mmCIF file of C-alpha atoms in Angstrom:
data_model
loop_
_atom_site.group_PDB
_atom_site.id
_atom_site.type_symbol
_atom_site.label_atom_id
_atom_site.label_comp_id
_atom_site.label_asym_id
_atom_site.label_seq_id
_atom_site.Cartn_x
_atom_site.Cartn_y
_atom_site.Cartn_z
ATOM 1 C CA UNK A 1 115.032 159.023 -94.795
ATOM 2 C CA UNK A 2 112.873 159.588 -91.346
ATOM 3 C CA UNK A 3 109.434 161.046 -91.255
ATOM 4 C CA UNK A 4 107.548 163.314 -89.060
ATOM 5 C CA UNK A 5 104.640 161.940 -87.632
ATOM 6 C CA UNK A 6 102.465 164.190 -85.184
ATOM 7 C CA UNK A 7 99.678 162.606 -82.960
ATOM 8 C CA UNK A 8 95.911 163.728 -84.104
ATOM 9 C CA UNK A 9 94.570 162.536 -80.751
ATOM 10 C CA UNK A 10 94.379 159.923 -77.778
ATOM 11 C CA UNK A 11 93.099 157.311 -76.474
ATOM 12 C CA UNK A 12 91.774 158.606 -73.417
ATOM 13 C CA UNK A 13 90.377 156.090 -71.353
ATOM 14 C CA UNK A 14 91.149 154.507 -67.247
ATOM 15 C CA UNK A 15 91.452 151.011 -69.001
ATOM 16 C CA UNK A 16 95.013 149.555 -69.288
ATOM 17 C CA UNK A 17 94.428 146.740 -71.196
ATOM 18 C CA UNK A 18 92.797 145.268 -74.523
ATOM 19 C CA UNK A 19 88.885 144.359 -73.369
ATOM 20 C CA UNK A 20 85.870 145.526 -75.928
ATOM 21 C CA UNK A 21 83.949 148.595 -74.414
ATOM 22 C CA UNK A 22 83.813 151.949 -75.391
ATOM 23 C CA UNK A 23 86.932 153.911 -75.580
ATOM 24 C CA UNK A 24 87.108 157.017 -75.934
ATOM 25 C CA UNK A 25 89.702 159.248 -78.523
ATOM 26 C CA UNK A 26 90.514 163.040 -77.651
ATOM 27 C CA UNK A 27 91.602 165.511 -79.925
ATOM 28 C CA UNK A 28 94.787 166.887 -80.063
ATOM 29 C CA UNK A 29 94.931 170.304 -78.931
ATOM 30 C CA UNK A 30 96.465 171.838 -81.880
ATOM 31 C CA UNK A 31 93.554 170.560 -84.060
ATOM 32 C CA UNK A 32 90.179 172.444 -84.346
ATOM 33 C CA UNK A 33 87.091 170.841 -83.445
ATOM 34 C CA UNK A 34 85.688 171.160 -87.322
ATOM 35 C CA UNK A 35 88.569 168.749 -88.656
ATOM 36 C CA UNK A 36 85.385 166.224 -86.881
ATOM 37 C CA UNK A 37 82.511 167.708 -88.839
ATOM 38 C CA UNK A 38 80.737 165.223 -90.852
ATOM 39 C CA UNK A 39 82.244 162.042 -89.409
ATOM 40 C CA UNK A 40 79.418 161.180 -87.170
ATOM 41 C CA UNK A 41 77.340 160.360 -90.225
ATOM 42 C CA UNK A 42 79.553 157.575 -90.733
ATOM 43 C CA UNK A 43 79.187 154.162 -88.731
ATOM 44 C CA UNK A 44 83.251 152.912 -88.517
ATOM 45 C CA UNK A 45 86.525 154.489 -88.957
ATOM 46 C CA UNK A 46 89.567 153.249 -89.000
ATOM 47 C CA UNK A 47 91.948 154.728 -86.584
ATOM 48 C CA UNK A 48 95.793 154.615 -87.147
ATOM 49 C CA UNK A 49 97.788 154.550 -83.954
ATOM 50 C CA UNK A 50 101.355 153.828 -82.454
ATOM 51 C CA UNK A 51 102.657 151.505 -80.493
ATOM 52 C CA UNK A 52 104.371 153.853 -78.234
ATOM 53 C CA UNK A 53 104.916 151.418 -75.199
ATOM 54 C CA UNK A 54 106.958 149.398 -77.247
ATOM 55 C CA UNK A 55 110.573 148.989 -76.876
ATOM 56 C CA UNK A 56 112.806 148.916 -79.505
ATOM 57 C CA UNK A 57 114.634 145.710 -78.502
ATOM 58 C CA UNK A 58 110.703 144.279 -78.720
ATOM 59 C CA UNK A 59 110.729 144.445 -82.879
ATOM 60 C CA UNK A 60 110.549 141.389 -84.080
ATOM 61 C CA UNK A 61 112.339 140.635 -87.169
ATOM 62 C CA UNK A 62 112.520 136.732 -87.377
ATOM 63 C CA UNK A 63 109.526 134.972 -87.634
ATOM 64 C CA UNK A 64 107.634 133.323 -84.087
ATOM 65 C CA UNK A 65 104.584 132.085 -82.899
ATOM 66 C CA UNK A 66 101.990 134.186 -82.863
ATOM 67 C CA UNK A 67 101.205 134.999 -78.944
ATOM 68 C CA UNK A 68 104.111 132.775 -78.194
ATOM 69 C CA UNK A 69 101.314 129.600 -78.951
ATOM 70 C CA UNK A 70 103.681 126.499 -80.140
ATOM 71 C CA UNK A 71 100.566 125.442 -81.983
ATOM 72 C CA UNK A 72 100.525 128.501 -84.544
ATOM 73 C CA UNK A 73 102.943 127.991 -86.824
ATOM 74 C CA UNK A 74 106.237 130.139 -87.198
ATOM 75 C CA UNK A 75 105.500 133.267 -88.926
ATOM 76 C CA UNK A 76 106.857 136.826 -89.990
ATOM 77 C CA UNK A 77 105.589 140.177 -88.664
ATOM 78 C CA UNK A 78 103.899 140.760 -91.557
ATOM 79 C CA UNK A 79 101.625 137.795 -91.449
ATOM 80 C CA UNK A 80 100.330 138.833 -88.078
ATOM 81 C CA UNK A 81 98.747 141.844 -86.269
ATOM 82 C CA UNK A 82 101.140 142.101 -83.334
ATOM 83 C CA UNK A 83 102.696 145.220 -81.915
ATOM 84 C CA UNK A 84 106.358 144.118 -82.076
ATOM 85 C CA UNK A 85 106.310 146.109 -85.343
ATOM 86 C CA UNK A 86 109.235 147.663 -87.093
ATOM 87 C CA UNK A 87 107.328 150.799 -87.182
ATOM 88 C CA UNK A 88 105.190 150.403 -84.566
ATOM 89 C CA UNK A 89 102.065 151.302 -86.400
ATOM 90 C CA UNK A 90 98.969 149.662 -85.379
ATOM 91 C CA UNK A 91 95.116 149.870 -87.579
ATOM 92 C CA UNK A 92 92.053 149.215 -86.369
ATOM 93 C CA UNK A 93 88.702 149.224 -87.430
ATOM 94 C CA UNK A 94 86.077 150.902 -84.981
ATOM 95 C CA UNK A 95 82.574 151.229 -84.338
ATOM 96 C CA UNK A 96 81.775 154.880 -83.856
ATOM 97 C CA UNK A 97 79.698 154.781 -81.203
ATOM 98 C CA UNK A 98 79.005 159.237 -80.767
ATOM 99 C CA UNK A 99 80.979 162.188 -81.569
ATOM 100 C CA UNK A 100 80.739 165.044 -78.466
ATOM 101 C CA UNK A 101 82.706 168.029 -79.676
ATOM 102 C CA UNK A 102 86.122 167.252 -79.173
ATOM 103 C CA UNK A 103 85.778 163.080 -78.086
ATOM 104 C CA UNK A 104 84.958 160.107 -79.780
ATOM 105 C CA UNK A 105 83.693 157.701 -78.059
ATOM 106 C CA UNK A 106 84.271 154.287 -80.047
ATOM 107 C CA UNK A 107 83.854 150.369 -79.672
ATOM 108 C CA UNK A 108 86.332 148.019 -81.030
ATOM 109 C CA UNK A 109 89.808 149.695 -79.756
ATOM 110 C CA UNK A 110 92.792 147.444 -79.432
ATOM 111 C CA UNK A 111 95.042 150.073 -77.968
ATOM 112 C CA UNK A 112 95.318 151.332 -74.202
ATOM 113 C CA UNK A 113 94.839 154.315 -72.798
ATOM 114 C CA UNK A 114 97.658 157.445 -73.563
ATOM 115 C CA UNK A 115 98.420 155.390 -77.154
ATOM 116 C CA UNK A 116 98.656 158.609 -79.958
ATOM 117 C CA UNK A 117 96.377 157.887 -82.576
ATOM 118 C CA UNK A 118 97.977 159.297 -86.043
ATOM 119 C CA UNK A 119 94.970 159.021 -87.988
ATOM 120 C CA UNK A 120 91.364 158.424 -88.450
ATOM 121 C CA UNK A 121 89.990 157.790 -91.414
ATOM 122 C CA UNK A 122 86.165 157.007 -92.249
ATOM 123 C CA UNK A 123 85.031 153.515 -93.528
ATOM 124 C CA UNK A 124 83.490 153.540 -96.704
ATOM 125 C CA UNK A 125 82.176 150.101 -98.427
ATOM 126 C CA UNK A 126 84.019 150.818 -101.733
ATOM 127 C CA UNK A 127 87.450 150.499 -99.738
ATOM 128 C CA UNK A 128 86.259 147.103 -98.263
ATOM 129 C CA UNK A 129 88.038 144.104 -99.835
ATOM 130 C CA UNK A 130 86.142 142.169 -102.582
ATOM 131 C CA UNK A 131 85.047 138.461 -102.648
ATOM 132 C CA UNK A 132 85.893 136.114 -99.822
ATOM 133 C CA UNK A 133 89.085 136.927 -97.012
ATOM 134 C CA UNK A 134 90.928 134.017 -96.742
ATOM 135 C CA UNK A 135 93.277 133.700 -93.837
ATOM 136 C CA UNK A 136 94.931 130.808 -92.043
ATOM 137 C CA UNK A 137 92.994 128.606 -88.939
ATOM 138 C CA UNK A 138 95.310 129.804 -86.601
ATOM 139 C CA UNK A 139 94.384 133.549 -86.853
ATOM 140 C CA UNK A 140 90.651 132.254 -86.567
ATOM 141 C CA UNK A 141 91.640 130.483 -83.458
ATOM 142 C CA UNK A 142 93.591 133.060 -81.877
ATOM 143 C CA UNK A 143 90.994 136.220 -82.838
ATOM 144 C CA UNK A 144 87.415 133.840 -81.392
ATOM 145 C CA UNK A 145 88.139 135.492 -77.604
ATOM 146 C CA UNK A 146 90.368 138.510 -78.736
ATOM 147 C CA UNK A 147 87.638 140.686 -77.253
ATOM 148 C CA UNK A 148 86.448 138.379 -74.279
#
């Protein structure tokens, strides 16, 4: 079974790689400027994107160090956040920093400028996990200059 995905917008932004600063997410031209109403009284959204620079012969299906790091332990694509994905679908959570008509501008993008964002989505607290996150040290380590 395949599915039809169409963009909702892009990221639209000079800046070729990952660095924290404000990005900023067009939308798509076949979408009307309302479908943004109301989302500026919300402080984060998530924004679904794909990893469209990503080669199929990329996908990882084996497990690997995260980052290639042969101090992070061997693990599945599933246990990480990399783009190698089988689908290629990416989620982040953003800042929203303003809304101006047809442009978001946001902080907190890990994807590069021309990536198709799928989906937004505002962040609500009641959607927010419950009770403590545990994860493993070597996500901790690899995510303390992720933004640097």
């Amino acid at each position: 079974m395949q599915y039809r995905i169409q963009p909702v917008a892009t990221v639209s932004n000079s800046r070729k790689t990952i660095k924290d600063d404000r990005w900023a997410i067009e939308l798509s031209e076949n979408l009307h400027e309302e479908s943004l109403k109301g989302l500026e009284d919300f402080s984060h959204i998530e924004i679904i994107f794909y990893f469209d620079q990503v080669s199929d012969d990329q996908i990882q299906y084996k497990a690997r160090h995260p980052r290639n790091n042969q101090n992070y332990p061997k693990v599945g694509i599933f246990a990480q956040r990399g783009k190698n994905r089988p689908n290629k679908i990416g989620i982040t959570m953003v800042e929203l920093v303003e809304v101006k008509q047809r442009t978001l501008i946001v902080k907190g993008l890990d994807a590069i400028d021309g990536t198709p964002i799928i989906d937004m989505k505002p962040v609500m607290k009641e959607f927010l996990p419950k009770g403590v996150i545990k994860q493993p040290a070597w996500s901790t380590d690899l995510m303390k200059a992720y933004w640097e």
